[in-house]
Amino acid sequence: MASTAADALREIGIRLSALAQDGLSFAASDYDLDRYRQVGQLAVEMLSVLSGRPAGELALELGRDSGYATPKIDVRGAVFDDHERVLLMRERSDGRWSLPGGWADPGESPSAAVIREITEETGYHSSAVKLIACWDRELQDNPPPLPVHVYKLFFLCRRDGAVRPPAALETLEDGWFDLASLPPLSLGRVNHRQIARALAHHRDPSLPSEFD
């Protein structure tokens, strides 16, 4: 995956952090636990130097998970209307636009997670039609680099049911856009190629799901 020395070091930092998390979950002795804490702290310091983010902030972010370390799952829902316009929502965090979606919650199926996200962020109720793709964020040109490994699941969804106001804390606004006139995208969440692939699956739902 790495294209530069910094990318390679970031991958090492992510793997060291995962190794520390695994060790803290399964190590039996105080000696081993102390060593894994030190490995985790070194991983945080490495990622801090590479990203410019404060080590304390990264430590909090990486410390949210416990147990065996696995990739995080980001779900995104692509809804198109009869004119092939795509439903986008404007993110509060950066003021840019994205397919509705976010982190899947424990206890949710992936399709339930994406339906919930679409409803919360846009007010449109929908149903999941098919899995468009399971993509590795590291390979998909979704900046900026993150301190965790992420799989991105894109679903083709169909609007159904009533429309209600979106959750006030989730979204600045939402709208329907032609692919030829997309607003500025929140590229860490979705890029132009990914929306184009979603439209291809909307046009031909028999296309096979894509994966890295």
PDB file of C-alpha atoms in Angstrom, residues 13-190:
ATOM      1  CA  GLY A  13       2.499   2.739  13.385  1.00  0.00           C
ATOM      2  CA  ILE A  14      -1.018   1.432  12.739  1.00  0.00           C
ATOM      3  CA  ARG A  15       0.174  -2.181  12.991  1.00  0.00           C
ATOM      4  CA  LEU A  16       2.123  -1.466  16.167  1.00  0.00           C
ATOM      5  CA  SER A  17      -0.956   0.123  17.702  1.00  0.00           C
ATOM      6  CA  ALA A  18      -3.038  -2.933  16.762  1.00  0.00           C
ATOM      7  CA  LEU A  19      -0.366  -5.252  18.186  1.00  0.00           C
ATOM      8  CA  ALA A  20      -0.386  -3.277  21.452  1.00  0.00           C
ATOM      9  CA  GLN A  21      -4.188  -3.477  21.630  1.00  0.00           C
ATOM     10  CA  ASP A  22      -4.095  -7.252  21.071  1.00  0.00           C
ATOM     11  CA  GLY A  23      -1.369  -7.671  23.682  1.00  0.00           C
ATOM     12  CA  LEU A  24      -3.216  -5.622  26.293  1.00  0.00           C
ATOM     13  CA  SER A  25      -6.279  -7.810  25.716  1.00  0.00           C
ATOM     14  CA  PHE A  26      -4.572 -11.188  25.974  1.00  0.00           C
ATOM     15  CA  ALA A  27      -1.278 -10.791  27.869  1.00  0.00           C
ATOM     16  CA  ALA A  28      -1.183 -12.693  31.182  1.00  0.00           C
ATOM     17  CA  SER A  29       1.677 -11.077  33.104  1.00  0.00           C
ATOM     18  CA  ASP A  30       2.221  -7.562  34.409  1.00  0.00           C
ATOM     19  CA  TYR A  31       5.573  -7.531  32.629  1.00  0.00           C
ATOM     20  CA  ASP A  32       3.955  -8.193  29.235  1.00  0.00           C
ATOM     21  CA  LEU A  33       1.181  -5.676  29.889  1.00  0.00           C
ATOM     22  CA  ASP A  34       3.752  -2.976  30.648  1.00  0.00           C
ATOM     23  CA  ARG A  35       5.656  -3.758  27.455  1.00  0.00           C
ATOM     24  CA  TYR A  36       2.491  -3.605  25.341  1.00  0.00           C
ATOM     25  CA  ARG A  37       1.573  -0.248  26.904  1.00  0.00           C
ATOM     26  CA  GLN A  38       4.994   1.022  25.886  1.00  0.00           C
ATOM     27  CA  VAL A  39       4.540  -0.320  22.345  1.00  0.00           C
ATOM     28  CA  GLY A  40       1.182   1.460  22.170  1.00  0.00           C
ATOM     29  CA  GLN A  41       2.691   4.728  23.367  1.00  0.00           C
ATOM     30  CA  LEU A  42       5.516   4.485  20.812  1.00  0.00           C
ATOM     31  CA  ALA A  43       2.935   3.894  18.071  1.00  0.00           C
ATOM     32  CA  VAL A  44       1.029   7.001  19.184  1.00  0.00           C
ATOM     33  CA  GLU A  45       4.215   9.094  19.185  1.00  0.00           C
ATOM     34  CA  MET A  46       5.168   7.844  15.712  1.00  0.00           C
ATOM     35  CA  LEU A  47       1.729   8.640  14.292  1.00  0.00           C
ATOM     36  CA  SER A  48       1.768  12.027  16.005  1.00  0.00           C
ATOM     37  CA  VAL A  49       5.080  12.973  14.379  1.00  0.00           C
ATOM     38  CA  LEU A  50       3.867  11.828  10.964  1.00  0.00           C
ATOM     39  CA  SER A  51       0.453  13.506  11.124  1.00  0.00           C
ATOM     40  CA  GLY A  52       1.208  16.609  13.175  1.00  0.00           C
ATOM     41  CA  ARG A  53      -1.719  15.799  15.466  1.00  0.00           C
ATOM     42  CA  PRO A  54      -1.220  15.960  19.259  1.00  0.00           C
ATOM     43  CA  ALA A  55      -0.180  12.630  20.781  1.00  0.00           C
ATOM     44  CA  GLY A  56      -2.837  12.959  23.491  1.00  0.00           C
ATOM     45  CA  GLU A  57      -5.584  13.343  20.879  1.00  0.00           C
ATOM     46  CA  LEU A  58      -4.376  10.272  19.002  1.00  0.00           C
ATOM     47  CA  ALA A  59      -4.074   8.263  22.220  1.00  0.00           C
ATOM     48  CA  LEU A  60      -7.737   8.995  22.997  1.00  0.00           C
ATOM     49  CA  GLU A  61      -8.802   8.037  19.483  1.00  0.00           C
ATOM     50  CA  LEU A  62      -6.824   4.805  19.432  1.00  0.00           C
ATOM     51  CA  GLY A  63      -7.810   3.945  23.000  1.00  0.00           C
ATOM     52  CA  ARG A  64     -11.535   3.726  22.240  1.00  0.00           C
ATOM     53  CA  ASP A  65     -11.239   0.127  21.036  1.00  0.00           C
ATOM     54  CA  SER A  66     -10.386  -2.941  23.076  1.00  0.00           C
ATOM     55  CA  GLY A  67     -10.041  -6.624  22.364  1.00  0.00           C
ATOM     56  CA  TYR A  68      -8.539  -8.017  19.183  1.00  0.00           C
ATOM     57  CA  ALA A  69      -7.825  -5.148  16.785  1.00  0.00           C
ATOM     58  CA  THR A  70      -9.736  -5.207  13.489  1.00  0.00           C
ATOM     59  CA  PRO A  71     -10.427  -2.646  10.736  1.00  0.00           C
ATOM     60  CA  LYS A  72     -13.195  -0.131  11.399  1.00  0.00           C
ATOM     61  CA  ILE A  73     -16.244  -0.245   9.116  1.00  0.00           C
ATOM     62  CA  ASP A  74     -17.558   2.871   7.350  1.00  0.00           C
ATOM     63  CA  VAL A  75     -20.896   2.464   5.529  1.00  0.00           C
ATOM     64  CA  ARG A  76     -22.114   4.770   2.744  1.00  0.00           C
ATOM     65  CA  GLY A  77     -25.497   4.776   1.011  1.00  0.00           C
ATOM     66  CA  ALA A  78     -26.015   5.850  -2.611  1.00  0.00           C
ATOM     67  CA  VAL A  79     -29.599   6.885  -3.421  1.00  0.00           C
ATOM     68  CA  PHE A  80     -30.488   8.078  -6.948  1.00  0.00           C
ATOM     69  CA  ASP A  81     -33.711   9.610  -8.229  1.00  0.00           C
ATOM     70  CA  ASP A  82     -35.386   9.056 -11.615  1.00  0.00           C
ATOM     71  CA  HIS A  83     -33.101  11.673 -13.185  1.00  0.00           C
ATOM     72  CA  GLU A  84     -29.928   9.916 -11.931  1.00  0.00           C
ATOM     73  CA  ARG A  85     -29.289  12.630  -9.382  1.00  0.00           C
ATOM     74  CA  VAL A  86     -27.542  11.432  -6.239  1.00  0.00           C
ATOM     75  CA  LEU A  87     -28.615  12.314  -2.690  1.00  0.00           C
ATOM     76  CA  LEU A  88     -25.821  14.083  -0.796  1.00  0.00           C
ATOM     77  CA  MET A  89     -25.606  15.651   2.645  1.00  0.00           C
ATOM     78  CA  ARG A  90     -23.383  18.505   3.780  1.00  0.00           C
ATOM     79  CA  GLU A  91     -21.120  17.578   6.691  1.00  0.00           C
ATOM     80  CA  ARG A  92     -20.987  19.764   9.778  1.00  0.00           C
ATOM     81  CA  SER A  93     -17.352  18.850  10.371  1.00  0.00           C
ATOM     82  CA  ASP A  94     -15.902  20.338   7.173  1.00  0.00           C
ATOM     83  CA  GLY A  95     -18.818  21.993   5.326  1.00  0.00           C
ATOM     84  CA  ARG A  96     -18.371  19.668   2.358  1.00  0.00           C
ATOM     85  CA  TRP A  97     -20.708  17.098   0.830  1.00  0.00           C
ATOM     86  CA  SER A  98     -20.843  13.335   1.125  1.00  0.00           C
ATOM     87  CA  LEU A  99     -22.973  10.292   0.585  1.00  0.00           C
ATOM     88  CA  PRO A 100     -24.845   9.771   3.859  1.00  0.00           C
ATOM     89  CA  GLY A 101     -23.078   7.292   6.115  1.00  0.00           C
ATOM     90  CA  GLY A 102     -20.680   6.804   8.985  1.00  0.00           C
ATOM     91  CA  TRP A 103     -19.284   4.174  11.346  1.00  0.00           C
ATOM     92  CA  ALA A 104     -21.305   0.990  11.720  1.00  0.00           C
ATOM     93  CA  ASP A 105     -22.367   0.374  15.323  1.00  0.00           C
ATOM     94  CA  PRO A 106     -21.921  -2.951  17.145  1.00  0.00           C
ATOM     95  CA  GLY A 107     -25.107  -5.003  17.024  1.00  0.00           C
ATOM     96  CA  GLU A 108     -26.152  -3.613  13.627  1.00  0.00           C
ATOM     97  CA  SER A 109     -26.061  -5.404  10.315  1.00  0.00           C
ATOM     98  CA  PRO A 110     -24.268  -3.374   7.607  1.00  0.00           C
ATOM     99  CA  SER A 111     -27.529  -2.772   5.710  1.00  0.00           C
ATOM    100  CA  ALA A 112     -29.323  -1.645   8.879  1.00  0.00           C
ATOM    101  CA  ALA A 113     -26.438   0.719   9.642  1.00  0.00           C
ATOM    102  CA  VAL A 114     -26.566   2.403   6.241  1.00  0.00           C
ATOM    103  CA  ILE A 115     -30.374   2.747   6.337  1.00  0.00           C
ATOM    104  CA  ARG A 116     -30.117   4.355   9.776  1.00  0.00           C
ATOM    105  CA  GLU A 117     -27.419   6.763   8.593  1.00  0.00           C
ATOM    106  CA  ILE A 118     -29.421   7.842   5.532  1.00  0.00           C
ATOM    107  CA  THR A 119     -32.508   8.491   7.653  1.00  0.00           C
ATOM    108  CA  GLU A 120     -30.610  10.379  10.364  1.00  0.00           C
ATOM    109  CA  GLU A 121     -28.575  12.529   7.983  1.00  0.00           C
ATOM    110  CA  THR A 122     -31.104  13.292   5.239  1.00  0.00           C
ATOM    111  CA  GLY A 123     -34.564  12.413   6.583  1.00  0.00           C
ATOM    112  CA  TYR A 124     -35.202  10.031   3.660  1.00  0.00           C
ATOM    113  CA  HIS A 125     -36.232   6.501   4.533  1.00  0.00           C
ATOM    114  CA  SER A 126     -34.686   3.919   2.224  1.00  0.00           C
ATOM    115  CA  SER A 127     -34.008   0.242   1.740  1.00  0.00           C
ATOM    116  CA  ALA A 128     -30.694  -1.366   0.811  1.00  0.00           C
ATOM    117  CA  VAL A 129     -30.750  -2.919  -2.670  1.00  0.00           C
ATOM    118  CA  LYS A 130     -27.225  -4.318  -3.050  1.00  0.00           C
ATOM    119  CA  LEU A 131     -23.651  -4.039  -1.879  1.00  0.00           C
ATOM    120  CA  ILE A 132     -21.806  -1.936  -4.452  1.00  0.00           C
ATOM    121  CA  ALA A 133     -18.346  -2.449  -3.015  1.00  0.00           C
ATOM    122  CA  CYS A 134     -16.179  -3.300  -0.044  1.00  0.00           C
ATOM    123  CA  TRP A 135     -13.165  -1.042  -0.458  1.00  0.00           C
ATOM    124  CA  ASP A 136      -9.999  -0.568   1.573  1.00  0.00           C
ATOM    125  CA  ARG A 137      -9.741   3.151   2.379  1.00  0.00           C
ATOM    126  CA  GLU A 138      -5.956   2.978   2.030  1.00  0.00           C
ATOM    127  CA  LEU A 139      -6.344   2.035  -1.655  1.00  0.00           C
ATOM    128  CA  GLN A 140      -9.191   4.365  -2.569  1.00  0.00           C
ATOM    129  CA  ASP A 141      -7.681   7.866  -2.527  1.00  0.00           C
ATOM    130  CA  ASN A 142      -9.739   9.086   0.437  1.00  0.00           C
ATOM    131  CA  PRO A 143      -7.563  11.670   2.232  1.00  0.00           C
ATOM    132  CA  PRO A 144      -6.298  12.383   4.814  1.00  0.00           C
ATOM    133  CA  PRO A 145      -4.495   9.295   6.145  1.00  0.00           C
ATOM    134  CA  LEU A 146      -6.039   7.991   9.366  1.00  0.00           C
ATOM    135  CA  PRO A 147      -4.386   6.339  12.386  1.00  0.00           C
ATOM    136  CA  VAL A 148      -6.703   3.331  11.979  1.00  0.00           C
ATOM    137  CA  HIS A 149      -7.389   0.902   9.140  1.00  0.00           C
ATOM    138  CA  VAL A 150     -10.837   1.332   7.550  1.00  0.00           C
ATOM    139  CA  TYR A 151     -12.999  -0.765   5.241  1.00  0.00           C
ATOM    140  CA  LYS A 152     -15.623   1.246   3.323  1.00  0.00           C
ATOM    141  CA  LEU A 153     -18.898  -0.500   2.435  1.00  0.00           C
ATOM    142  CA  PHE A 154     -20.940   1.247  -0.257  1.00  0.00           C
ATOM    143  CA  PHE A 155     -24.590   0.253  -0.689  1.00  0.00           C
ATOM    144  CA  LEU A 156     -27.022   1.035  -3.479  1.00  0.00           C
ATOM    145  CA  CYS A 157     -30.240   2.094  -1.745  1.00  0.00           C
ATOM    146  CA  ARG A 158     -33.754   2.866  -2.906  1.00  0.00           C
ATOM    147  CA  ARG A 159     -35.848   5.673  -1.457  1.00  0.00           C
ATOM    148  CA  ASP A 160     -39.125   4.522   0.090  1.00  0.00           C
ATOM    149  CA  GLY A 161     -41.505   5.689   2.784  1.00  0.00           C
ATOM    150  CA  ALA A 162     -42.023   9.117   4.232  1.00  0.00           C
ATOM    151  CA  VAL A 163     -39.517  11.965   4.450  1.00  0.00           C
ATOM    152  CA  ARG A 164     -38.848  13.633   7.785  1.00  0.00           C
ATOM    153  CA  PRO A 165     -36.449  16.379   8.901  1.00  0.00           C
ATOM    154  CA  PRO A 166     -32.887  15.081   9.384  1.00  0.00           C
ATOM    155  CA  ALA A 167     -31.340  14.962  12.841  1.00  0.00           C
ATOM    156  CA  ALA A 168     -30.318  18.518  13.750  1.00  0.00           C
ATOM    157  CA  LEU A 169     -26.822  17.554  14.911  1.00  0.00           C
ATOM    158  CA  GLU A 170     -26.018  15.441  11.855  1.00  0.00           C
ATOM    159  CA  THR A 171     -26.335  17.613   8.767  1.00  0.00           C
ATOM    160  CA  LEU A 172     -26.098  21.214   7.561  1.00  0.00           C
ATOM    161  CA  GLU A 173     -28.296  20.511   4.521  1.00  0.00           C
ATOM    162  CA  ASP A 174     -28.996  17.883   1.886  1.00  0.00           C
ATOM    163  CA  GLY A 175     -29.790  17.894  -1.819  1.00  0.00           C
ATOM    164  CA  TRP A 176     -29.911  16.010  -5.122  1.00  0.00           C
ATOM    165  CA  PHE A 177     -27.076  16.522  -7.603  1.00  0.00           C
ATOM    166  CA  ASP A 178     -26.153  15.527 -11.150  1.00  0.00           C
ATOM    167  CA  LEU A 179     -22.771  13.860 -11.371  1.00  0.00           C
ATOM    168  CA  ALA A 180     -21.693  16.554 -13.832  1.00  0.00           C
ATOM    169  CA  SER A 181     -22.270  19.273 -11.223  1.00  0.00           C
ATOM    170  CA  LEU A 182     -21.321  17.808  -7.866  1.00  0.00           C
ATOM    171  CA  PRO A 183     -20.609  20.234  -5.002  1.00  0.00           C
ATOM    172  CA  PRO A 184     -17.231  20.164  -3.195  1.00  0.00           C
ATOM    173  CA  LEU A 185     -16.932  16.654  -1.756  1.00  0.00           C
ATOM    174  CA  SER A 186     -15.704  15.597   1.664  1.00  0.00           C
ATOM    175  CA  LEU A 187     -13.064  13.428   0.025  1.00  0.00           C
ATOM    176  CA  GLY A 188     -12.173  11.479   3.135  1.00  0.00           C
ATOM    177  CA  ARG A 189     -15.700  10.081   3.032  1.00  0.00           C
ATOM    178  CA  VAL A 190     -16.381   9.766  -0.704  1.00  0.00           C
TER     179      VAL A 190
END
